């Protein structure tokens, strides 16, 4: 017999927090890395601002994936229907954490790695602005794993047994 408790619901909220916070932190770090690298280039050549900005926004996508995952989990737990929060068993709370982990961990790490790749691409733009597609491609390759983790979390959310 399953019993619900506040512990299960707290675990569910912990999973939501992981899904939103870790990729958000990674994206903030990644975007910051590119901004730091790009500031020097824009100081010397302000016309390259648009190209640098394109590279800077790329590591921000993991934060979006994490936020979307968190919203889906919140909808599953009826967070937005005030006073009608879905009570969870401890096992259900653990399932929520497991569904959040792919995007939480991969999103966090890939955002930082993507920021490093995009920051290195700032050097390419500084010397050869016509080669912008190459650093964008390098950074986009890292995105592949964030997308796979996001899809994995989505599939796990839709398969939650409640």
JSON list of N, CA, C and O in Angstrom, two decimals, residues 75-131:
[
{"chain": "A", "resi": 75, "resn": "UNK", "atom": "N", "xyz": [3.33, 21.25, -13.89]},
{"chain": "A", "resi": 75, "resn": "UNK", "atom": "CA", "xyz": [1.98, 20.94, -14.37]},
{"chain": "A", "resi": 75, "resn": "UNK", "atom": "C", "xyz": [1.55, 19.55, -13.92]},
{"chain": "A", "resi": 75, "resn": "UNK", "atom": "O", "xyz": [0.39, 19.34, -13.56]},
{"chain": "A", "resi": 76, "resn": "UNK", "atom": "N", "xyz": [2.48, 18.60, -13.93]},
{"chain": "A", "resi": 76, "resn": "UNK", "atom": "CA", "xyz": [2.15, 17.24, -13.47]},
{"chain": "A", "resi": 76, "resn": "UNK", "atom": "C", "xyz": [1.79, 17.20, -11.99]},
{"chain": "A", "resi": 76, "resn": "UNK", "atom": "O", "xyz": [1.02, 16.37, -11.55]},
{"chain": "A", "resi": 77, "resn": "UNK", "atom": "N", "xyz": [2.39, 18.10, -11.23]},
{"chain": "A", "resi": 77, "resn": "UNK", "atom": "CA", "xyz": [2.14, 18.14, -9.79]},
{"chain": "A", "resi": 77, "resn": "UNK", "atom": "C", "xyz": [1.04, 19.12, -9.42]},
{"chain": "A", "resi": 77, "resn": "UNK", "atom": "O", "xyz": [0.80, 19.35, -8.25]},
{"chain": "A", "resi": 78, "resn": "UNK", "atom": "N", "xyz": [0.37, 19.71, -10.41]},
{"chain": "A", "resi": 78, "resn": "UNK", "atom": "CA", "xyz": [-0.71, 20.67, -10.18]},
{"chain": "A", "resi": 78, "resn": "UNK", "atom": "C", "xyz": [-0.26, 21.87, -9.35]},
{"chain": "A", "resi": 78, "resn": "UNK", "atom": "O", "xyz": [-1.01, 22.40, -8.54]},
{"chain": "A", "resi": 79, "resn": "UNK", "atom": "N", "xyz": [0.95, 22.32, -9.58]},
{"chain": "A", "resi": 79, "resn": "UNK", "atom": "CA", "xyz": [1.47, 23.46, -8.83]},
{"chain": "A", "resi": 79, "resn": "UNK", "atom": "C", "xyz": [0.67, 24.72, -9.14]},
{"chain": "A", "resi": 79, "resn": "UNK", "atom": "O", "xyz": [0.48, 25.57, -8.27]},
{"chain": "A", "resi": 80, "resn": "UNK", "atom": "N", "xyz": [0.15, 24.84, -10.36]},
{"chain": "A", "resi": 80, "resn": "UNK", "atom": "CA", "xyz": [-0.54, 26.06, -10.77]},
{"chain": "A", "resi": 80, "resn": "UNK", "atom": "C", "xyz": [-2.02, 26.08, -10.38]},
{"chain": "A", "resi": 80, "resn": "UNK", "atom": "O", "xyz": [-2.67, 27.09, -10.55]},
{"chain": "A", "resi": 81, "resn": "UNK", "atom": "N", "xyz": [-2.54, 24.97, -9.89]},
{"chain": "A", "resi": 81, "resn": "UNK", "atom": "CA", "xyz": [-3.92, 24.98, -9.40]},
{"chain": "A", "resi": 81, "resn": "UNK", "atom": "C", "xyz": [-3.85, 25.11, -7.88]},
{"chain": "A", "resi": 81, "resn": "UNK", "atom": "O", "xyz": [-3.78, 24.13, -7.16]},
{"chain": "A", "resi": 82, "resn": "UNK", "atom": "N", "xyz": [-3.86, 26.32, -7.43]},
{"chain": "A", "resi": 82, "resn": "UNK", "atom": "CA", "xyz": [-3.61, 26.63, -6.03]},
{"chain": "A", "resi": 82, "resn": "UNK", "atom": "C", "xyz": [-4.56, 25.86, -5.10]},
{"chain": "A", "resi": 82, "resn": "UNK", "atom": "O", "xyz": [-5.76, 25.82, -5.32]},
{"chain": "A", "resi": 83, "resn": "UNK", "atom": "N", "xyz": [-3.98, 25.27, -4.10]},
{"chain": "A", "resi": 83, "resn": "UNK", "atom": "CA", "xyz": [-4.76, 24.53, -3.12]},
{"chain": "A", "resi": 83, "resn": "UNK", "atom": "C", "xyz": [-5.09, 23.11, -3.53]},
{"chain": "A", "resi": 83, "resn": "UNK", "atom": "O", "xyz": [-5.73, 22.38, -2.78]},
{"chain": "A", "resi": 84, "resn": "UNK", "atom": "N", "xyz": [-4.69, 22.71, -4.74]},
{"chain": "A", "resi": 84, "resn": "UNK", "atom": "CA", "xyz": [-5.00, 21.37, -5.23]},
{"chain": "A", "resi": 84, "resn": "UNK", "atom": "C", "xyz": [-3.72, 20.64, -5.63]},
{"chain": "A", "resi": 84, "resn": "UNK", "atom": "O", "xyz": [-3.68, 19.93, -6.61]},
{"chain": "A", "resi": 85, "resn": "UNK", "atom": "N", "xyz": [-2.67, 20.85, -4.84]},
{"chain": "A", "resi": 85, "resn": "UNK", "atom": "CA", "xyz": [-1.38, 20.23, -5.11]},
{"chain": "A", "resi": 85, "resn": "UNK", "atom": "C", "xyz": [-1.49, 18.71, -5.03]},
{"chain": "A", "resi": 85, "resn": "UNK", "atom": "O", "xyz": [-2.12, 18.18, -4.12]},
{"chain": "A", "resi": 86, "resn": "UNK", "atom": "N", "xyz": [-0.91, 18.03, -6.02]},
{"chain": "A", "resi": 86, "resn": "UNK", "atom": "CA", "xyz": [-0.99, 16.57, -6.05]},
{"chain": "A", "resi": 86, "resn": "UNK", "atom": "C", "xyz": [-0.06, 15.98, -4.99]},
{"chain": "A", "resi": 86, "resn": "UNK", "atom": "O", "xyz": [1.15, 16.20, -5.04]},
{"chain": "A", "resi": 87, "resn": "UNK", "atom": "N", "xyz": [-0.59, 15.24, -4.02]},
{"chain": "A", "resi": 87, "resn": "UNK", "atom": "CA", "xyz": [0.29, 14.62, -3.02]},
{"chain": "A", "resi": 87, "resn": "UNK", "atom": "C", "xyz": [1.03, 13.44, -3.66]},
{"chain": "A", "resi": 87, "resn": "UNK", "atom": "O", "xyz": [0.46, 12.69, -4.44]},
{"chain": "A", "resi": 88, "resn": "UNK", "atom": "N", "xyz": [2.30, 13.31, -3.32]},
{"chain": "A", "resi": 88, "resn": "UNK", "atom": "CA", "xyz": [3.13, 12.26, -3.90]},
{"chain": "A", "resi": 88, "resn": "UNK", "atom": "C", "xyz": [3.62, 11.32, -2.82]},
{"chain": "A", "resi": 88, "resn": "UNK", "atom": "O", "xyz": [3.88, 11.73, -1.68]},
{"chain": "A", "resi": 89, "resn": "UNK", "atom": "N", "xyz": [3.76, 10.05, -3.20]},
{"chain": "A", "resi": 89, "resn": "UNK", "atom": "CA", "xyz": [4.45, 9.12, -2.31]},
{"chain": "A", "resi": 89, "resn": "UNK", "atom": "C", "xyz": [5.94, 9.39, -2.43]},
{"chain": "A", "resi": 89, "resn": "UNK", "atom": "O", "xyz": [6.39, 10.11, -3.35]},
{"chain": "A", "resi": 90, "resn": "UNK", "atom": "N", "xyz": [6.70, 8.82, -1.54]},
{"chain": "A", "resi": 90, "resn": "UNK", "atom": "CA", "xyz": [8.16, 8.98, -1.62]},
{"chain": "A", "resi": 90, "resn": "UNK", "atom": "C", "xyz": [8.67, 8.43, -2.94]},
{"chain": "A", "resi": 90, "resn": "UNK", "atom": "O", "xyz": [9.52, 9.03, -3.60]},
{"chain": "A", "resi": 91, "resn": "UNK", "atom": "N", "xyz": [8.12, 7.29, -3.38]},
{"chain": "A", "resi": 91, "resn": "UNK", "atom": "CA", "xyz": [8.55, 6.69, -4.65]},
{"chain": "A", "resi": 91, "resn": "UNK", "atom": "C", "xyz": [8.23, 7.62, -5.82]},
{"chain": "A", "resi": 91, "resn": "UNK", "atom": "O", "xyz": [9.04, 7.79, -6.73]},
{"chain": "A", "resi": 92, "resn": "UNK", "atom": "N", "xyz": [7.06, 8.23, -5.80]},
{"chain": "A", "resi": 92, "resn": "UNK", "atom": "CA", "xyz": [6.70, 9.16, -6.88]},
{"chain": "A", "resi": 92, "resn": "UNK", "atom": "C", "xyz": [7.60, 10.39, -6.87]},
{"chain": "A", "resi": 92, "resn": "UNK", "atom": "O", "xyz": [7.99, 10.88, -7.93]},
{"chain": "A", "resi": 93, "resn": "UNK", "atom": "N", "xyz": [7.94, 10.87, -5.68]},
{"chain": "A", "resi": 93, "resn": "UNK", "atom": "CA", "xyz": [8.87, 12.00, -5.59]},
{"chain": "A", "resi": 93, "resn": "UNK", "atom": "C", "xyz": [10.23, 11.65, -6.16]},
{"chain": "A", "resi": 93, "resn": "UNK", "atom": "O", "xyz": [10.87, 12.46, -6.84]},
{"chain": "A", "resi": 94, "resn": "UNK", "atom": "N", "xyz": [10.67, 10.42, -5.89]},
{"chain": "A", "resi": 94, "resn": "UNK", "atom": "CA", "xyz": [11.95, 9.97, -6.45]},
{"chain": "A", "resi": 94, "resn": "UNK", "atom": "C", "xyz": [11.87, 9.84, -7.97]},
{"chain": "A", "resi": 94, "resn": "UNK", "atom": "O", "xyz": [12.84, 10.13, -8.68]},
{"chain": "A", "resi": 95, "resn": "UNK", "atom": "N", "xyz": [10.72, 9.42, -8.49]},
{"chain": "A", "resi": 95, "resn": "UNK", "atom": "CA", "xyz": [10.54, 9.36, -9.95]},
{"chain": "A", "resi": 95, "resn": "UNK", "atom": "C", "xyz": [10.67, 10.76, -10.56]},
{"chain": "A", "resi": 95, "resn": "UNK", "atom": "O", "xyz": [11.24, 10.92, -11.63]},
{"chain": "A", "resi": 96, "resn": "UNK", "atom": "N", "xyz": [10.13, 11.75, -9.90]},
{"chain": "A", "resi": 96, "resn": "UNK", "atom": "CA", "xyz": [10.24, 13.12, -10.41]},
{"chain": "A", "resi": 96, "resn": "UNK", "atom": "C", "xyz": [11.71, 13.54, -10.46]},
{"chain": "A", "resi": 96, "resn": "UNK", "atom": "O", "xyz": [12.17, 14.13, -11.44]},
{"chain": "A", "resi": 97, "resn": "UNK", "atom": "N", "xyz": [12.44, 13.23, -9.41]},
{"chain": "A", "resi": 97, "resn": "UNK", "atom": "CA", "xyz": [13.88, 13.57, -9.41]},
{"chain": "A", "resi": 97, "resn": "UNK", "atom": "C", "xyz": [14.59, 12.86, -10.56]},
{"chain": "A", "resi": 97, "resn": "UNK", "atom": "O", "xyz": [15.39, 13.47, -11.28]},
{"chain": "A", "resi": 98, "resn": "UNK", "atom": "N", "xyz": [14.29, 11.60, -10.76]},
{"chain": "A", "resi": 98, "resn": "UNK", "atom": "CA", "xyz": [14.94, 10.84, -11.84]},
{"chain": "A", "resi": 98, "resn": "UNK", "atom": "C", "xyz": [14.59, 11.40, -13.21]},
{"chain": "A", "resi": 98, "resn": "UNK", "atom": "O", "xyz": [15.42, 11.42, -14.12]},
{"chain": "A", "resi": 99, "resn": "UNK", "atom": "N", "xyz": [13.35, 11.87, -13.37]},
{"chain": "A", "resi": 99, "resn": "UNK", "atom": "CA", "xyz": [12.96, 12.48, -14.65]},
{"chain": "A", "resi": 99, "resn": "UNK", "atom": "C", "xyz": [13.69, 13.80, -14.87]},
{"chain": "A", "resi": 99, "resn": "UNK", "atom": "O", "xyz": [13.97, 14.17, -16.02]},
{"chain": "A", "resi": 100, "resn": "UNK", "atom": "N", "xyz": [14.01, 14.50, -13.81]},
{"chain": "A", "resi": 100, "resn": "UNK", "atom": "CA", "xyz": [14.67, 15.80, -13.94]},
{"chain": "A", "resi": 100, "resn": "UNK", "atom": "C", "xyz": [16.18, 15.67, -14.14]},
{"chain": "A", "resi": 100, "resn": "UNK", "atom": "O", "xyz": [16.81, 16.58, -14.69]},
{"chain": "A", "resi": 101, "resn": "UNK", "atom": "N", "xyz": [16.76, 14.59, -13.70]},
{"chain": "A", "resi": 101, "resn": "UNK", "atom": "CA", "xyz": [18.22, 14.47, -13.71]},
{"chain": "A", "resi": 101, "resn": "UNK", "atom": "C", "xyz": [18.88, 14.59, -15.08]},
{"chain": "A", "resi": 101, "resn": "UNK", "atom": "O", "xyz": [19.93, 15.23, -15.19]},
{"chain": "A", "resi": 102, "resn": "UNK", "atom": "N", "xyz": [18.33, 13.99, -16.17]},
{"chain": "A", "resi": 102, "resn": "UNK", "atom": "CA", "xyz": [19.05, 14.13, -17.45]},
{"chain": "A", "resi": 102, "resn": "UNK", "atom": "C", "xyz": [19.28, 15.59, -17.85]},
{"chain": "A", "resi": 102, "resn": "UNK", "atom": "O", "xyz": [20.42, 15.98, -18.14]},
{"chain": "A", "resi": 103, "resn": "UNK", "atom": "N", "xyz": [18.24, 16.41, -17.83]},
{"chain": "A", "resi": 103, "resn": "UNK", "atom": "CA", "xyz": [18.46, 17.80, -18.24]},
{"chain": "A", "resi": 103, "resn": "UNK", "atom": "C", "xyz": [19.20, 18.58, -17.16]},
{"chain": "A", "resi": 103, "resn": "UNK", "atom": "O", "xyz": [19.97, 19.49, -17.47]},
{"chain": "A", "resi": 104, "resn": "UNK", "atom": "N", "xyz": [19.01, 18.22, -15.90]},
{"chain": "A", "resi": 104, "resn": "UNK", "atom": "CA", "xyz": [19.71, 18.94, -14.84]},
{"chain": "A", "resi": 104, "resn": "UNK", "atom": "C", "xyz": [21.22, 18.78, -14.97]},
{"chain": "A", "resi": 104, "resn": "UNK", "atom": "O", "xyz": [21.96, 19.76, -14.99]},
{"chain": "A", "resi": 105, "resn": "UNK", "atom": "N", "xyz": [21.67, 17.54, -15.09]},
{"chain": "A", "resi": 105, "resn": "UNK", "atom": "CA", "xyz": [23.12, 17.29, -15.12]},
{"chain": "A", "resi": 105, "resn": "UNK", "atom": "C", "xyz": [23.74, 17.61, -16.48]},
{"chain": "A", "resi": 105, "resn": "UNK", "atom": "O", "xyz": [24.75, 18.31, -16.56]},
{"chain": "A", "resi": 106, "resn": "UNK", "atom": "N", "xyz": [23.13, 17.10, -17.54]},
{"chain": "A", "resi": 106, "resn": "UNK", "atom": "CA", "xyz": [23.70, 17.34, -18.87]},
{"chain": "A", "resi": 106, "resn": "UNK", "atom": "C", "xyz": [23.54, 18.81, -19.27]},
{"chain": "A", "resi": 106, "resn": "UNK", "atom": "O", "xyz": [24.44, 19.39, -19.86]},
{"chain": "A", "resi": 107, "resn": "UNK", "atom": "N", "xyz": [22.41, 19.40, -18.91]},
{"chain": "A", "resi": 107, "resn": "UNK", "atom": "CA", "xyz": [22.21, 20.82, -19.21]},
{"chain": "A", "resi": 107, "resn": "UNK", "atom": "C", "xyz": [23.23, 21.70, -18.51]},
{"chain": "A", "resi": 107, "resn": "UNK", "atom": "O", "xyz": [23.77, 22.63, -19.11]},
{"chain": "A", "resi": 108, "resn": "UNK", "atom": "N", "xyz": [23.50, 21.39, -17.26]},
{"chain": "A", "resi": 108, "resn": "UNK", "atom": "CA", "xyz": [24.48, 22.17, -16.49]},
{"chain": "A", "resi": 108, "resn": "UNK", "atom": "C", "xyz": [25.87, 22.06, -17.14]},
{"chain": "A", "resi": 108, "resn": "UNK", "atom": "O", "xyz": [26.51, 23.07, -17.44]},
{"chain": "A", "resi": 109, "resn": "UNK", "atom": "N", "xyz": [26.31, 20.84, -17.37]},
{"chain": "A", "resi": 109, "resn": "UNK", "atom": "CA", "xyz": [27.67, 20.65, -17.90]},
{"chain": "A", "resi": 109, "resn": "UNK", "atom": "C", "xyz": [27.79, 21.12, -19.36]},
{"chain": "A", "resi": 109, "resn": "UNK", "atom": "O", "xyz": [28.80, 21.73, -19.72]},
{"chain": "A", "resi": 110, "resn": "UNK", "atom": "N", "xyz": [26.79, 20.81, -20.17]},
{"chain": "A", "resi": 110, "resn": "UNK", "atom": "CA", "xyz": [26.91, 21.19, -21.59]},
{"chain": "A", "resi": 110, "resn": "UNK", "atom": "C", "xyz": [26.85, 22.70, -21.79]},
{"chain": "A", "resi": 110, "resn": "UNK", "atom": "O", "xyz": [27.48, 23.22, -22.71]},
{"chain": "A", "resi": 111, "resn": "UNK", "atom": "N", "xyz": [26.13, 23.41, -20.94]},
{"chain": "A", "resi": 111, "resn": "UNK", "atom": "CA", "xyz": [26.09, 24.87, -21.08]},
{"chain": "A", "resi": 111, "resn": "UNK", "atom": "C", "xyz": [27.47, 25.48, -20.83]},
{"chain": "A", "resi": 111, "resn": "UNK", "atom": "O", "xyz": [27.89, 26.39, -21.55]},
{"chain": "A", "resi": 112, "resn": "UNK", "atom": "N", "xyz": [28.15, 24.96, -19.83]},
{"chain": "A", "resi": 112, "resn": "UNK", "atom": "CA", "xyz": [29.50, 25.47, -19.55]},
{"chain": "A", "resi": 112, "resn": "UNK", "atom": "C", "xyz": [30.45, 25.09, -20.69]},
{"chain": "A", "resi": 112, "resn": "UNK", "atom": "O", "xyz": [31.23, 25.93, -21.18]},
{"chain": "A", "resi": 113, "resn": "UNK", "atom": "N", "xyz": [30.37, 23.84, -21.14]},
{"chain": "A", "resi": 113, "resn": "UNK", "atom": "CA", "xyz": [31.24, 23.40, -22.25]},
{"chain": "A", "resi": 113, "resn": "UNK", "atom": "C", "xyz": [30.92, 24.18, -23.53]},
{"chain": "A", "resi": 113, "resn": "UNK", "atom": "O", "xyz": [31.84, 24.55, -24.28]},
{"chain": "A", "resi": 114, "resn": "UNK", "atom": "N", "xyz": [29.67, 24.42, -23.76]},
{"chain": "A", "resi": 114, "resn": "UNK", "atom": "CA", "xyz": [29.29, 25.18, -24.95]},
{"chain": "A", "resi": 114, "resn": "UNK", "atom": "C", "xyz": [29.78, 26.63, -24.85]},
{"chain": "A", "resi": 114, "resn": "UNK", "atom": "O", "xyz": [30.21, 27.22, -25.85]},
{"chain": "A", "resi": 115, "resn": "UNK", "atom": "N", "xyz": [29.73, 27.17, -23.66]},
{"chain": "A", "resi": 115, "resn": "UNK", "atom": "CA", "xyz": [30.26, 28.51, -23.45]},
{"chain": "A", "resi": 115, "resn": "UNK", "atom": "C", "xyz": [31.75, 28.58, -23.75]},
{"chain": "A", "resi": 115, "resn": "UNK", "atom": "O", "xyz": [32.24, 29.54, -24.36]},
{"chain": "A", "resi": 116, "resn": "UNK", "atom": "N", "xyz": [32.48, 27.54, -23.34]},
{"chain": "A", "resi": 116, "resn": "UNK", "atom": "CA", "xyz": [33.92, 27.49, -23.63]},
{"chain": "A", "resi": 116, "resn": "UNK", "atom": "C", "xyz": [34.16, 27.40, -25.13]},
{"chain": "A", "resi": 116, "resn": "UNK", "atom": "O", "xyz": [35.06, 28.06, -25.67]},
{"chain": "A", "resi": 117, "resn": "UNK", "atom": "N", "xyz": [33.39, 26.56, -25.82]},
{"chain": "A", "resi": 117, "resn": "UNK", "atom": "CA", "xyz": [33.54, 26.42, -27.28]},
{"chain": "A", "resi": 117, "resn": "UNK", "atom": "C", "xyz": [33.20, 27.73, -27.97]},
{"chain": "A", "resi": 117, "resn": "UNK", "atom": "O", "xyz": [33.92, 28.16, -28.89]},
{"chain": "A", "resi": 118, "resn": "UNK", "atom": "N", "xyz": [32.12, 28.37, -27.55]},
{"chain": "A", "resi": 118, "resn": "UNK", "atom": "CA", "xyz": [31.72, 29.63, -28.18]},
{"chain": "A", "resi": 118, "resn": "UNK", "atom": "C", "xyz": [32.71, 30.75, -27.85]},
{"chain": "A", "resi": 118, "resn": "UNK", "atom": "O", "xyz": [33.00, 31.61, -28.71]},
{"chain": "A", "resi": 119, "resn": "UNK", "atom": "N", "xyz": [33.28, 30.73, -26.64]},
{"chain": "A", "resi": 119, "resn": "UNK", "atom": "CA", "xyz": [34.29, 31.74, -26.27]},
{"chain": "A", "resi": 119, "resn": "UNK", "atom": "C", "xyz": [35.53, 31.58, -27.13]},
{"chain": "A", "resi": 119, "resn": "UNK", "atom": "O", "xyz": [36.14, 32.57, -27.55]},
{"chain": "A", "resi": 120, "resn": "UNK", "atom": "N", "xyz": [35.91, 30.34, -27.41]},
{"chain": "A", "resi": 120, "resn": "UNK", "atom": "CA", "xyz": [37.04, 30.11, -28.31]},
{"chain": "A", "resi": 120, "resn": "UNK", "atom": "C", "xyz": [36.71, 30.60, -29.72]},
{"chain": "A", "resi": 120, "resn": "UNK", "atom": "O", "xyz": [37.58, 31.08, -30.45]},
{"chain": "A", "resi": 121, "resn": "UNK", "atom": "N", "xyz": [35.45, 30.49, -30.10]},
{"chain": "A", "resi": 121, "resn": "UNK", "atom": "CA", "xyz": [35.01, 30.97, -31.41]},
{"chain": "A", "resi": 121, "resn": "UNK", "atom": "C", "xyz": [35.08, 32.47, -31.55]},
{"chain": "A", "resi": 121, "resn": "UNK", "atom": "O", "xyz": [35.16, 32.98, -32.67]},
{"chain": "A", "resi": 122, "resn": "UNK", "atom": "N", "xyz": [35.08, 33.18, -30.45]},
{"chain": "A", "resi": 122, "resn": "UNK", "atom": "CA", "xyz": [35.22, 34.64, -30.50]},
{"chain": "A", "resi": 122, "resn": "UNK", "atom": "C", "xyz": [36.56, 35.01, -31.15]},
{"chain": "A", "resi": 122, "resn": "UNK", "atom": "O", "xyz": [36.65, 35.98, -31.92]},
{"chain": "A", "resi": 123, "resn": "UNK", "atom": "N", "xyz": [37.59, 34.21, -30.88]},
{"chain": "A", "resi": 123, "resn": "UNK", "atom": "CA", "xyz": [38.89, 34.45, -31.50]},
{"chain": "A", "resi": 123, "resn": "UNK", "atom": "C", "xyz": [38.83, 34.30, -33.01]},
{"chain": "A", "resi": 123, "resn": "UNK", "atom": "O", "xyz": [39.49, 35.04, -33.75]},
{"chain": "A", "resi": 124, "resn": "UNK", "atom": "N", "xyz": [38.05, 33.34, -33.48]},
{"chain": "A", "resi": 124, "resn": "UNK", "atom": "CA", "xyz": [37.89, 33.15, -34.93]},
{"chain": "A", "resi": 124, "resn": "UNK", "atom": "C", "xyz": [37.22, 34.37, -35.54]},
{"chain": "A", "resi": 124, "resn": "UNK", "atom": "O", "xyz": [37.64, 34.88, -36.58]},
{"chain": "A", "resi": 125, "resn": "UNK", "atom": "N", "xyz": [36.16, 34.85, -34.88]},
{"chain": "A", "resi": 125, "resn": "UNK", "atom": "CA", "xyz": [35.44, 36.02, -35.38]},
{"chain": "A", "resi": 125, "resn": "UNK", "atom": "C", "xyz": [36.34, 37.25, -35.38]},
{"chain": "A", "resi": 125, "resn": "UNK", "atom": "O", "xyz": [36.28, 38.08, -36.29]},
{"chain": "A", "resi": 126, "resn": "UNK", "atom": "N", "xyz": [37.21, 37.35, -34.37]},
{"chain": "A", "resi": 126, "resn": "UNK", "atom": "CA", "xyz": [38.10, 38.51, -34.29]},
{"chain": "A", "resi": 126, "resn": "UNK", "atom": "C", "xyz": [39.07, 38.57, -35.46]},
{"chain": "A", "resi": 126, "resn": "UNK", "atom": "O", "xyz": [39.33, 39.64, -36.01]},
{"chain": "A", "resi": 127, "resn": "UNK", "atom": "N", "xyz": [39.56, 37.39, -35.86]},
{"chain": "A", "resi": 127, "resn": "UNK", "atom": "CA", "xyz": [40.57, 37.37, -36.93]},
{"chain": "A", "resi": 127, "resn": "UNK", "atom": "C", "xyz": [39.95, 37.18, -38.31]},
{"chain": "A", "resi": 127, "resn": "UNK", "atom": "O", "xyz": [40.47, 37.70, -39.29]},
{"chain": "A", "resi": 128, "resn": "UNK", "atom": "N", "xyz": [38.89, 36.38, -38.39]},
{"chain": "A", "resi": 128, "resn": "UNK", "atom": "CA", "xyz": [38.24, 36.07, -39.67]},
{"chain": "A", "resi": 128, "resn": "UNK", "atom": "C", "xyz": [36.73, 36.13, -39.51]},
{"chain": "A", "resi": 128, "resn": "UNK", "atom": "O", "xyz": [36.07, 35.08, -39.39]},
{"chain": "A", "resi": 129, "resn": "UNK", "atom": "N", "xyz": [36.16, 37.31, -39.53]},
{"chain": "A", "resi": 129, "resn": "UNK", "atom": "CA", "xyz": [34.71, 37.42, -39.31]},
{"chain": "A", "resi": 129, "resn": "UNK", "atom": "C", "xyz": [33.87, 36.68, -40.34]},
{"chain": "A", "resi": 129, "resn": "UNK", "atom": "O", "xyz": [32.74, 36.28, -40.05]},
{"chain": "A", "resi": 130, "resn": "UNK", "atom": "N", "xyz": [34.41, 36.48, -41.52]},
{"chain": "A", "resi": 130, "resn": "UNK", "atom": "CA", "xyz": [33.65, 35.76, -42.56]},
{"chain": "A", "resi": 130, "resn": "UNK", "atom": "C", "xyz": [33.53, 34.27, -42.23]},
{"chain": "A", "resi": 130, "resn": "UNK", "atom": "O", "xyz": [32.75, 33.56, -42.87]},
{"chain": "A", "resi": 131, "resn": "UNK", "atom": "N", "xyz": [34.26, 33.78, -41.23]},
{"chain": "A", "resi": 131, "resn": "UNK", "atom": "CA", "xyz": [34.23, 32.37, -40.84]},
{"chain": "A", "resi": 131, "resn": "UNK", "atom": "C", "xyz": [33.29, 32.11, -39.66]},
{"chain": "A", "resi": 131, "resn": "UNK", "atom": "O", "xyz": [33.46, 31.13, -38.93]}
]
